[in-house]
PDB file of C-alpha atoms in Angstrom:
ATOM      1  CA  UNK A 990      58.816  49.524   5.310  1.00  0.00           C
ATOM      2  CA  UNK A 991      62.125  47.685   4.722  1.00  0.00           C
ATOM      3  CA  UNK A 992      62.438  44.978   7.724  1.00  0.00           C
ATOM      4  CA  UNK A 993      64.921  43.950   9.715  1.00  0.00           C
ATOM      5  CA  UNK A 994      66.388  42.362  13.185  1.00  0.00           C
ATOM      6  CA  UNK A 995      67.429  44.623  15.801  1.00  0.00           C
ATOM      7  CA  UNK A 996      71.207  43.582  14.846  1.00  0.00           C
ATOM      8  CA  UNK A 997      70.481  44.436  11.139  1.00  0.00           C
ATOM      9  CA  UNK A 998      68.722  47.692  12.094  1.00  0.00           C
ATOM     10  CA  UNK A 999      71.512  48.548  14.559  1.00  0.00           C
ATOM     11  CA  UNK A1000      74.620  47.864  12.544  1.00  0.00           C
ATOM     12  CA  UNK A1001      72.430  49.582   9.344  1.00  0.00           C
ATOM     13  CA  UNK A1002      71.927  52.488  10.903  1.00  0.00           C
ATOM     14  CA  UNK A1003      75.745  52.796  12.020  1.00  0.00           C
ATOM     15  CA  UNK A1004      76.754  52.299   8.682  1.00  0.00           C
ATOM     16  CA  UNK A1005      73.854  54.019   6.915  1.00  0.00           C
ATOM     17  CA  UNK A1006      72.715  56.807   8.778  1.00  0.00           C
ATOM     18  CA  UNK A1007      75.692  59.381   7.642  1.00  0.00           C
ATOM     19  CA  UNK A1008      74.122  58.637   3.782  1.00  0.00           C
ATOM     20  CA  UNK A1009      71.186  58.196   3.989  1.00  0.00           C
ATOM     21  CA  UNK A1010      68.848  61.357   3.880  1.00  0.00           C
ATOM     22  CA  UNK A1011      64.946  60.336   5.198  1.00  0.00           C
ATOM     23  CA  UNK A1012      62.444  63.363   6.432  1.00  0.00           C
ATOM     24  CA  UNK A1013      62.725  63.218   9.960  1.00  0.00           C
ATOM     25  CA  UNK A1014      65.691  61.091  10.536  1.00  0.00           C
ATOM     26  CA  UNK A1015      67.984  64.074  11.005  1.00  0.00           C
ATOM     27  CA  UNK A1016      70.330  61.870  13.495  1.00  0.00           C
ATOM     28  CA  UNK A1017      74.327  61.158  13.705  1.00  0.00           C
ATOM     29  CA  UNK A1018      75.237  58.002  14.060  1.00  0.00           C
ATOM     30  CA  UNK A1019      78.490  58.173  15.444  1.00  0.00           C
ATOM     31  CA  UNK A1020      77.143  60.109  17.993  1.00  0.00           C
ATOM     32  CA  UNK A1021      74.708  57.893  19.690  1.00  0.00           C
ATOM     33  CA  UNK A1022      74.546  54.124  21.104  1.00  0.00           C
ATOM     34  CA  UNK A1023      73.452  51.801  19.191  1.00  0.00           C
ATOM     35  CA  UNK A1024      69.980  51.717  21.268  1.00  0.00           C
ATOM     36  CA  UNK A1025      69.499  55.622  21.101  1.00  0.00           C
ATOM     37  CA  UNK A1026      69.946  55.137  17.679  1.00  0.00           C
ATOM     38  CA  UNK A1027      67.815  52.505  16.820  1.00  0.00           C
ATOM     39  CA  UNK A1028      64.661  54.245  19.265  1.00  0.00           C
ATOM     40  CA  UNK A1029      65.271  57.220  17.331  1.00  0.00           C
ATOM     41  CA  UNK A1030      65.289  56.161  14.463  1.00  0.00           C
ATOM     42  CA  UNK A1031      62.342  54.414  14.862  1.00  0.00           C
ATOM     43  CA  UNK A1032      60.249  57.142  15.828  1.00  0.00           C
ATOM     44  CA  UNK A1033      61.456  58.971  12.638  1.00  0.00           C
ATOM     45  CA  UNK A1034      60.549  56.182  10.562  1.00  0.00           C
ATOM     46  CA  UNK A1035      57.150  56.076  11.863  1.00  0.00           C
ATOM     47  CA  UNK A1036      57.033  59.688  11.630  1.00  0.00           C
ATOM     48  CA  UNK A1037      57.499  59.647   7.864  1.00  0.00           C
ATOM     49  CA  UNK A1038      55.036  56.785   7.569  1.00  0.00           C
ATOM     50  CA  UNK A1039      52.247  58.798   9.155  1.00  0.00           C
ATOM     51  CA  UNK A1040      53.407  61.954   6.734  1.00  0.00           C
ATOM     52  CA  UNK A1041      52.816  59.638   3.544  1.00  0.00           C
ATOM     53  CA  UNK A1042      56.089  58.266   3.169  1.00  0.00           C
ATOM     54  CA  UNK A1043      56.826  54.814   1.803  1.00  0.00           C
ATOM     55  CA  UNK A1044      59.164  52.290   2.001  1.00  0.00           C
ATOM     56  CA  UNK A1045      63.277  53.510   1.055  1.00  0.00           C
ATOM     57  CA  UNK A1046      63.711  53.726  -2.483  1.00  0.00           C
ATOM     58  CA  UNK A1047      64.987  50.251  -4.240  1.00  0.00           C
ATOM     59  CA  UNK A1048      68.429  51.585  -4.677  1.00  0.00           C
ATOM     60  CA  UNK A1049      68.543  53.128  -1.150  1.00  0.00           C
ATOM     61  CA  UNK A1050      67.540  49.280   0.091  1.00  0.00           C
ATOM     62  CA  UNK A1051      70.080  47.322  -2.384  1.00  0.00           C
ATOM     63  CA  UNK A1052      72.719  49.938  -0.743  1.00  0.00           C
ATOM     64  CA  UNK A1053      71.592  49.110   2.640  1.00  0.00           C
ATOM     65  CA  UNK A1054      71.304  45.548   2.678  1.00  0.00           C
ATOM     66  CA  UNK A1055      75.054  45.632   0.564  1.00  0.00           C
ATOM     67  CA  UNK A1056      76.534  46.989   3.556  1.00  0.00           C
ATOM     68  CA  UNK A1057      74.543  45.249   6.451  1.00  0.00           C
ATOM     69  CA  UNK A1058      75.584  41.869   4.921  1.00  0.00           C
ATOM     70  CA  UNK A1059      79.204  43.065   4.285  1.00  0.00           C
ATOM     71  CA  UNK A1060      79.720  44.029   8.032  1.00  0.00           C
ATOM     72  CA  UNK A1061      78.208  41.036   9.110  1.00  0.00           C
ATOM     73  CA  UNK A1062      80.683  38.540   7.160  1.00  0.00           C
ATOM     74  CA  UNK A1063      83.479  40.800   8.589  1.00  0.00           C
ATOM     75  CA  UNK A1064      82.333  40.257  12.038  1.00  0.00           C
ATOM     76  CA  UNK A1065      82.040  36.561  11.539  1.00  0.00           C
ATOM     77  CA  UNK A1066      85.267  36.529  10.172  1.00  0.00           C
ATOM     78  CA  UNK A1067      86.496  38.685  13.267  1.00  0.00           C
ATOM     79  CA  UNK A1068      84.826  35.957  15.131  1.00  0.00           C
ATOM     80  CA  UNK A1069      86.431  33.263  14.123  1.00  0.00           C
ATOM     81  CA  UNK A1070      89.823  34.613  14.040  1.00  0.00           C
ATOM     82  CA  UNK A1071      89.129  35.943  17.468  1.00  0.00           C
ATOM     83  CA  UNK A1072      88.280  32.358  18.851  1.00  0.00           C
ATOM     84  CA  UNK A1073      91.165  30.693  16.706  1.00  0.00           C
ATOM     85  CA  UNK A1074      93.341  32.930  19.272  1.00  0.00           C
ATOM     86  CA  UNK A1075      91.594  32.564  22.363  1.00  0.00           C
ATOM     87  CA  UNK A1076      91.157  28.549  22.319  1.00  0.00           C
ATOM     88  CA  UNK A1077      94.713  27.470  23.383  1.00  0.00           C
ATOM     89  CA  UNK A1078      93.960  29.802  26.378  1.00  0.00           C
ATOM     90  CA  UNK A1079      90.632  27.817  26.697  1.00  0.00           C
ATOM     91  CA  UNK A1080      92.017  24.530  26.423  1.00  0.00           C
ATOM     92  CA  UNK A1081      94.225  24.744  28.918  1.00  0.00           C
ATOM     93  CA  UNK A1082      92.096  26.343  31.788  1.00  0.00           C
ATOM     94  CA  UNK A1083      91.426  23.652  34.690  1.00  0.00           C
ATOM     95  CA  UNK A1084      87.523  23.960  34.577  1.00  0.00           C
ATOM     96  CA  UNK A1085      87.625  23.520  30.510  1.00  0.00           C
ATOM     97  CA  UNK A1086      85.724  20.211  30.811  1.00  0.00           C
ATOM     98  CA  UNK A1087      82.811  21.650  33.004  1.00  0.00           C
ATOM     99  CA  UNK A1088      82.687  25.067  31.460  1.00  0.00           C
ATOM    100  CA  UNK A1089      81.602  23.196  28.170  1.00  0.00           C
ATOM    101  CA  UNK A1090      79.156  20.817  29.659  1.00  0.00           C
ATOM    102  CA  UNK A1091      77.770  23.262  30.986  1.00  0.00           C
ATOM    103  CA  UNK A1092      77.517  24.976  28.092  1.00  0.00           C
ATOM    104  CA  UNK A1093      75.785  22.807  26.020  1.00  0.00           C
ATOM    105  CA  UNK A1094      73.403  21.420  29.024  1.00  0.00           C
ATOM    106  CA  UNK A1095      72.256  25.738  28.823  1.00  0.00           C
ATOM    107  CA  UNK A1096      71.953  25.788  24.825  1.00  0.00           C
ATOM    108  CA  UNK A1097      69.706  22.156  25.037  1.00  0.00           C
ATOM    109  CA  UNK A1098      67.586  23.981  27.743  1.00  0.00           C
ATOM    110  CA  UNK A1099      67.314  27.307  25.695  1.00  0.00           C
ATOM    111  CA  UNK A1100      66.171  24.946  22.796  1.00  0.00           C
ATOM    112  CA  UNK A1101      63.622  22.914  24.525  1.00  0.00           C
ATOM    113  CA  UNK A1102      62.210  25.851  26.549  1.00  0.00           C
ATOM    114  CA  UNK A1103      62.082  29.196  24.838  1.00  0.00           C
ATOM    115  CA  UNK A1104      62.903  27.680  21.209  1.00  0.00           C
ATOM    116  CA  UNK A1105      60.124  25.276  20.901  1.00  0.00           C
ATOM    117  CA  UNK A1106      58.251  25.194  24.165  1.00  0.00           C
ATOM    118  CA  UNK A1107      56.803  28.452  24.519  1.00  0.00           C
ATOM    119  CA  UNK A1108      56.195  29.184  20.685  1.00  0.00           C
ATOM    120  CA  UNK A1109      53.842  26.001  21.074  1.00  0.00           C
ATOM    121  CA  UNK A1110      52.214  27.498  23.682  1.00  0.00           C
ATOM    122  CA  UNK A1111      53.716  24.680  26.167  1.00  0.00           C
ATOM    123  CA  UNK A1112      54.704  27.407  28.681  1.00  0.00           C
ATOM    124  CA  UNK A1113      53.670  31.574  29.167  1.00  0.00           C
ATOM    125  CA  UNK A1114      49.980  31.968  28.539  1.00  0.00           C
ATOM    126  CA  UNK A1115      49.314  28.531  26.954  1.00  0.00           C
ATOM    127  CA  UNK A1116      48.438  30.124  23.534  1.00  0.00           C
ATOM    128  CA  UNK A1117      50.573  28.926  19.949  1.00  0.00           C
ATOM    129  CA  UNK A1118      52.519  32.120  18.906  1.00  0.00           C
ATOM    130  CA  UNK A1119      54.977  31.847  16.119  1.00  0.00           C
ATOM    131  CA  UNK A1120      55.872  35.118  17.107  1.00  0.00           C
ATOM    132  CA  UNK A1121      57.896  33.591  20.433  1.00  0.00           C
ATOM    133  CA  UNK A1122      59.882  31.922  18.081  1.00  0.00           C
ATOM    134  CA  UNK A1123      63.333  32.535  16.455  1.00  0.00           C
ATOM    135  CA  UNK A1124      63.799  33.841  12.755  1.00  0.00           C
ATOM    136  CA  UNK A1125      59.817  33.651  12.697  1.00  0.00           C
ATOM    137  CA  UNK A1126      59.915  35.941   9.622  1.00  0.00           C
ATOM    138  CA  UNK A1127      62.232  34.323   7.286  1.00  0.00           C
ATOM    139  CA  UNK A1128      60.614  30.680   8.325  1.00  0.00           C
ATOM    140  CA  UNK A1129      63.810  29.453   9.893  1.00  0.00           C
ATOM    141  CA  UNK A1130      63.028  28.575  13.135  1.00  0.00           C
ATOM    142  CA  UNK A1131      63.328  24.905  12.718  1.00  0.00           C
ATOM    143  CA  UNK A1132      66.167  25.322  10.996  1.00  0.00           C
ATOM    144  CA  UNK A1133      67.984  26.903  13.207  1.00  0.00           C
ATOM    145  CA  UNK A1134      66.774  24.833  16.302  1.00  0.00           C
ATOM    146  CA  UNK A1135      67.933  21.734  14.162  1.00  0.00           C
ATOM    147  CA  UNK A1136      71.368  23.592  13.405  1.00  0.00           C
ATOM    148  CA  UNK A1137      71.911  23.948  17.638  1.00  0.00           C
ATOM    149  CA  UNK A1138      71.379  20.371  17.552  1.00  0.00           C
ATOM    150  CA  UNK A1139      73.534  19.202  14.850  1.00  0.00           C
ATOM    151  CA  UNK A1140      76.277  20.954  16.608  1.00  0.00           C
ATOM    152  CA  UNK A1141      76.007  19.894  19.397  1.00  0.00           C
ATOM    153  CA  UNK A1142      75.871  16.186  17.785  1.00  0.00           C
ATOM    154  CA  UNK A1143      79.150  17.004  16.017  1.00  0.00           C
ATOM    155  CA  UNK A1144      81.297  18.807  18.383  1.00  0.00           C
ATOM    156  CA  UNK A1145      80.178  18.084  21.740  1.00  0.00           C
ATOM    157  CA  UNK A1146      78.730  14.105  21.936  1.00  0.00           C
ATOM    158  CA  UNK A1147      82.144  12.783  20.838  1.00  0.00           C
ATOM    159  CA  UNK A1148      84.011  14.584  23.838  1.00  0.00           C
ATOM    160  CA  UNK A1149      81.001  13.316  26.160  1.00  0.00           C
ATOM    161  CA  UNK A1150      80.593   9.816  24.626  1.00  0.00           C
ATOM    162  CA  UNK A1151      84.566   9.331  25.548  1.00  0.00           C
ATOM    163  CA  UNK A1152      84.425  11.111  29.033  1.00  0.00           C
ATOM    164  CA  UNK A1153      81.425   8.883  30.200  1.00  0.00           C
ATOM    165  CA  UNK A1154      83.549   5.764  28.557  1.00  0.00           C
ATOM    166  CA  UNK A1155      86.316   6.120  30.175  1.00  0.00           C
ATOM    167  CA  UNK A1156      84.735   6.576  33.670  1.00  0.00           C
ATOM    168  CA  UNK A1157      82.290   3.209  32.939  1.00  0.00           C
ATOM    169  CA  UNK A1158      79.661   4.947  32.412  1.00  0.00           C
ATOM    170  CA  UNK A1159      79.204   3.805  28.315  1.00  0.00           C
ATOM    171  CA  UNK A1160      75.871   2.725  28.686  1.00  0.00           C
ATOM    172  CA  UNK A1161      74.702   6.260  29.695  1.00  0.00           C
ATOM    173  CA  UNK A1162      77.129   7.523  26.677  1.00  0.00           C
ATOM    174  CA  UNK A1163      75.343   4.956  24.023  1.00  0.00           C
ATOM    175  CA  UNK A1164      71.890   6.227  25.178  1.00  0.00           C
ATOM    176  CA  UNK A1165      72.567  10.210  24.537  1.00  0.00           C
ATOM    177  CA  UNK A1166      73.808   9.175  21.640  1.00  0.00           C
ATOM    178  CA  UNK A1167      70.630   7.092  20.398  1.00  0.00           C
ATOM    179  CA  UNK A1168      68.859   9.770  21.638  1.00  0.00           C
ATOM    180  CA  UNK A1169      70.895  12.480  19.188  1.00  0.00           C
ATOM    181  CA  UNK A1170      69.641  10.237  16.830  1.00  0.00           C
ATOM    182  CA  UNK A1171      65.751  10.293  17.948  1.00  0.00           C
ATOM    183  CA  UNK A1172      65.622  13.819  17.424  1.00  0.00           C
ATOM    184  CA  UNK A1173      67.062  14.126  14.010  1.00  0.00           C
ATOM    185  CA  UNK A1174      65.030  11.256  12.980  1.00  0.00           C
ATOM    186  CA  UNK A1175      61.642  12.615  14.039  1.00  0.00           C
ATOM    187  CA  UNK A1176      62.037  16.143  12.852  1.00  0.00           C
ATOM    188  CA  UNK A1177      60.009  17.560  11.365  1.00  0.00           C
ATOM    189  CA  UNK A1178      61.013  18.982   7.549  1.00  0.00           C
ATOM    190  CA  UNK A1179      63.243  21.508   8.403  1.00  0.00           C
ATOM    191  CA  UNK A1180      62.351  23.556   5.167  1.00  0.00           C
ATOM    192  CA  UNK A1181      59.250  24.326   6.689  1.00  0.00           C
ATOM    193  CA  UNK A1182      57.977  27.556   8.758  1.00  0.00           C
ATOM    194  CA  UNK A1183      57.364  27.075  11.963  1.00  0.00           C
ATOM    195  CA  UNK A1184      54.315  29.002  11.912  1.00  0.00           C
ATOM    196  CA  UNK A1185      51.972  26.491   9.595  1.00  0.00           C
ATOM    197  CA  UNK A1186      52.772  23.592  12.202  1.00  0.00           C
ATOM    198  CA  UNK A1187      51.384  25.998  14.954  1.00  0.00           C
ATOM    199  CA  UNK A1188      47.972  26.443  13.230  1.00  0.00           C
ATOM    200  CA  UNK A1189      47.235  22.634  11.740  1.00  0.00           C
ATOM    201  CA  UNK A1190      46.321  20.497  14.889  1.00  0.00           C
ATOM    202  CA  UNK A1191      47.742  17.399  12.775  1.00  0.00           C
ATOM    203  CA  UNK A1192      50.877  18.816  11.776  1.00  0.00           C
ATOM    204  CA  UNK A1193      51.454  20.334  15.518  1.00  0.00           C
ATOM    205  CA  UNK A1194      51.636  16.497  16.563  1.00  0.00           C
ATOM    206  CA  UNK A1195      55.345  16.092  14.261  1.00  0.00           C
ATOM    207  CA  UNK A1196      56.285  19.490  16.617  1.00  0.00           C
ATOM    208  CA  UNK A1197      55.029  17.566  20.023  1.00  0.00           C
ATOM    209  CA  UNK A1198      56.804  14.235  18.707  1.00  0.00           C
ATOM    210  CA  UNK A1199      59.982  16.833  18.183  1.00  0.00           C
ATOM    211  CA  UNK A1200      59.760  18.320  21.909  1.00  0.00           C
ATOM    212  CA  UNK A1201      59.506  14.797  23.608  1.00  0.00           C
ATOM    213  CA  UNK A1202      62.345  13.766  21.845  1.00  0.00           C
ATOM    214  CA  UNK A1203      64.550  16.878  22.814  1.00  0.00           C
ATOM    215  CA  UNK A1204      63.289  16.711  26.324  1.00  0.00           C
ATOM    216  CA  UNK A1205      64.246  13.730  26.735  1.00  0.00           C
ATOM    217  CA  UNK A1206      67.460  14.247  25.455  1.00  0.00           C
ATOM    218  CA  UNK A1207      67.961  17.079  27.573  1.00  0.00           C
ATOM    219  CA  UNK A1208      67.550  14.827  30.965  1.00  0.00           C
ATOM    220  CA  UNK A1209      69.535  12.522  29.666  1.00  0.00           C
ATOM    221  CA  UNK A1210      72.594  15.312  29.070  1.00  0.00           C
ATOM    222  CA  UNK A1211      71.218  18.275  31.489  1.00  0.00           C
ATOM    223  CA  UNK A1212      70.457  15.222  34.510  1.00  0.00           C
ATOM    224  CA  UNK A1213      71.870  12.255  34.582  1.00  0.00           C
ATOM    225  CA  UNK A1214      75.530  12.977  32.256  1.00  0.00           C
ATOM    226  CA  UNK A1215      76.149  15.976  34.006  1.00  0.00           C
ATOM    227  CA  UNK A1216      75.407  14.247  37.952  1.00  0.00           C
ATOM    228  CA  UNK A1217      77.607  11.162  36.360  1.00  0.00           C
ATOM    229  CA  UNK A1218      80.512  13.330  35.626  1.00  0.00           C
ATOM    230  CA  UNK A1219      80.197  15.758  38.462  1.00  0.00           C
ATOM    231  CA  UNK A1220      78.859  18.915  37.128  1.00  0.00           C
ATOM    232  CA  UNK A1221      77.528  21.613  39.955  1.00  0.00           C
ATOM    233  CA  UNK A1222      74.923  23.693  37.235  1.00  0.00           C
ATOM    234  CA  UNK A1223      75.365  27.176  37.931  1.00  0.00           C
ATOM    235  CA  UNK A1224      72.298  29.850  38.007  1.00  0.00           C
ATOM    236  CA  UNK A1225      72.050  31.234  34.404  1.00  0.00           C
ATOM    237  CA  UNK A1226      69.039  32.881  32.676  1.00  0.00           C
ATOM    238  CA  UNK A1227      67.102  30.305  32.186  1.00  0.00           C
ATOM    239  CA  UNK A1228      66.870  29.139  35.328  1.00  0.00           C
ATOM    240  CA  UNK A1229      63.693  31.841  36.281  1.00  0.00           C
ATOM    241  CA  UNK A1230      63.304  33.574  39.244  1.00  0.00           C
TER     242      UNK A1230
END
């Protein structure tokens, strides 16, 4: 059975469904949300799986995965275009600075928490799961931790670095900085799946080396940067009950 993320799956089926003629999947697309859809459709597939039915045909898949990845380059584009237009607006709002902080200090806690923490079995049951992890089945979970990170490195410690300057607080501002650099330094190969690091005790030490280092970047940002420059930290989802 052709697999995919509940975004691939959704926007396939949107696209698809009209086409694409499967015993038991007798559903309109344009009809139904994108969750009644995708439940649905589910229940079809599994339907035809329990009748005999294999994966969708080779061409039927090429066709598929043509159109998934087509409507996902337009909505990027969208994006961007979309946020080209919008960030004037943004700029110039009066909480701008905060809003951002704030931002970030929410994607570092996403990454050390859910992103690393409870994969490693650091949080929830206490158990190693690469299956609490993001893009655990094309291997790209460190990847794509170490991509939140190099963003954040590029496009939000300069603005920090010169906010915490200019109010005298540049020792604070050199030590997030260093610390940006402890984490990239001590990750771990980020060609590698997460999920062989999770079952060799010896290479699970590079991933605790990697947390330490990114929690201790988060108090420096999440703590003592965002007391330092006067940010109140809203409730968001993270936060727990």
């Amino acid at each position: 059975m052709l697999r995919l993320t509940r975004y691939f799956r959704t926007a396939a089926i949107a696209l698809l469904m009209p086409t694409l003629a499967l015993p038991g999947l007798a559903l309109a697309a344009s009809a139904e949300s994108g969750t009644a859809v995708e439940q649905q459709t589910r229940a079809g597939w599994h339907q035809a799986i329990g009748r005999g039915y294999q994966a969708l045909p080779v061409k039927a898949s090429c066709q598929l995965l043509v159109q998934v990845a087509t409507h996902v380059v337009d909505n990027s584009q969208q994006l961007v275009a979309d946020w080209s237009e919008f960030k004037p607006h943004y700029l110039a709002t009066d909480n701008y600075t905060h809003a951002t902080i704030r931002a970030a200090i929410t994607a570092l806690e996403v990454a050390e928490e859910r992103r690393l923490a409870t994969p490693m079995g650091l949080r929830g049951n206490g158990k190693r799961s690469a299956y609490a992890a993001d893009a655990w089945r094309s291997g790209s979970s460190l990847a794509s931790i170490g991509a939140s990170v190099d963003g954040l490195q590029q496009y939000f410690l300069p603005g920090l670095e010169k906010l915490l300057t200019n109010q005298g607080d540049s020792d604070l501002a050199e030590r997030i900085h260093k610390q940006f650099g402890e984490v990239q330094e001590h990750f771990p190969a980020m060609d590698l799946a997460l999920a062989p690091l999770l079952e060799d005790d010896n290479a699970f030490r590079s991933l605790q080396g990697l947390y330490v280092d990114l929690s201790q970047l988060t108090t420096l940002v999440n703590g003592e940067a965002a007391t330092s420059l006067g940010v109140i930290r809203g409730f968001n989802s993270s936060d727990g009950d």
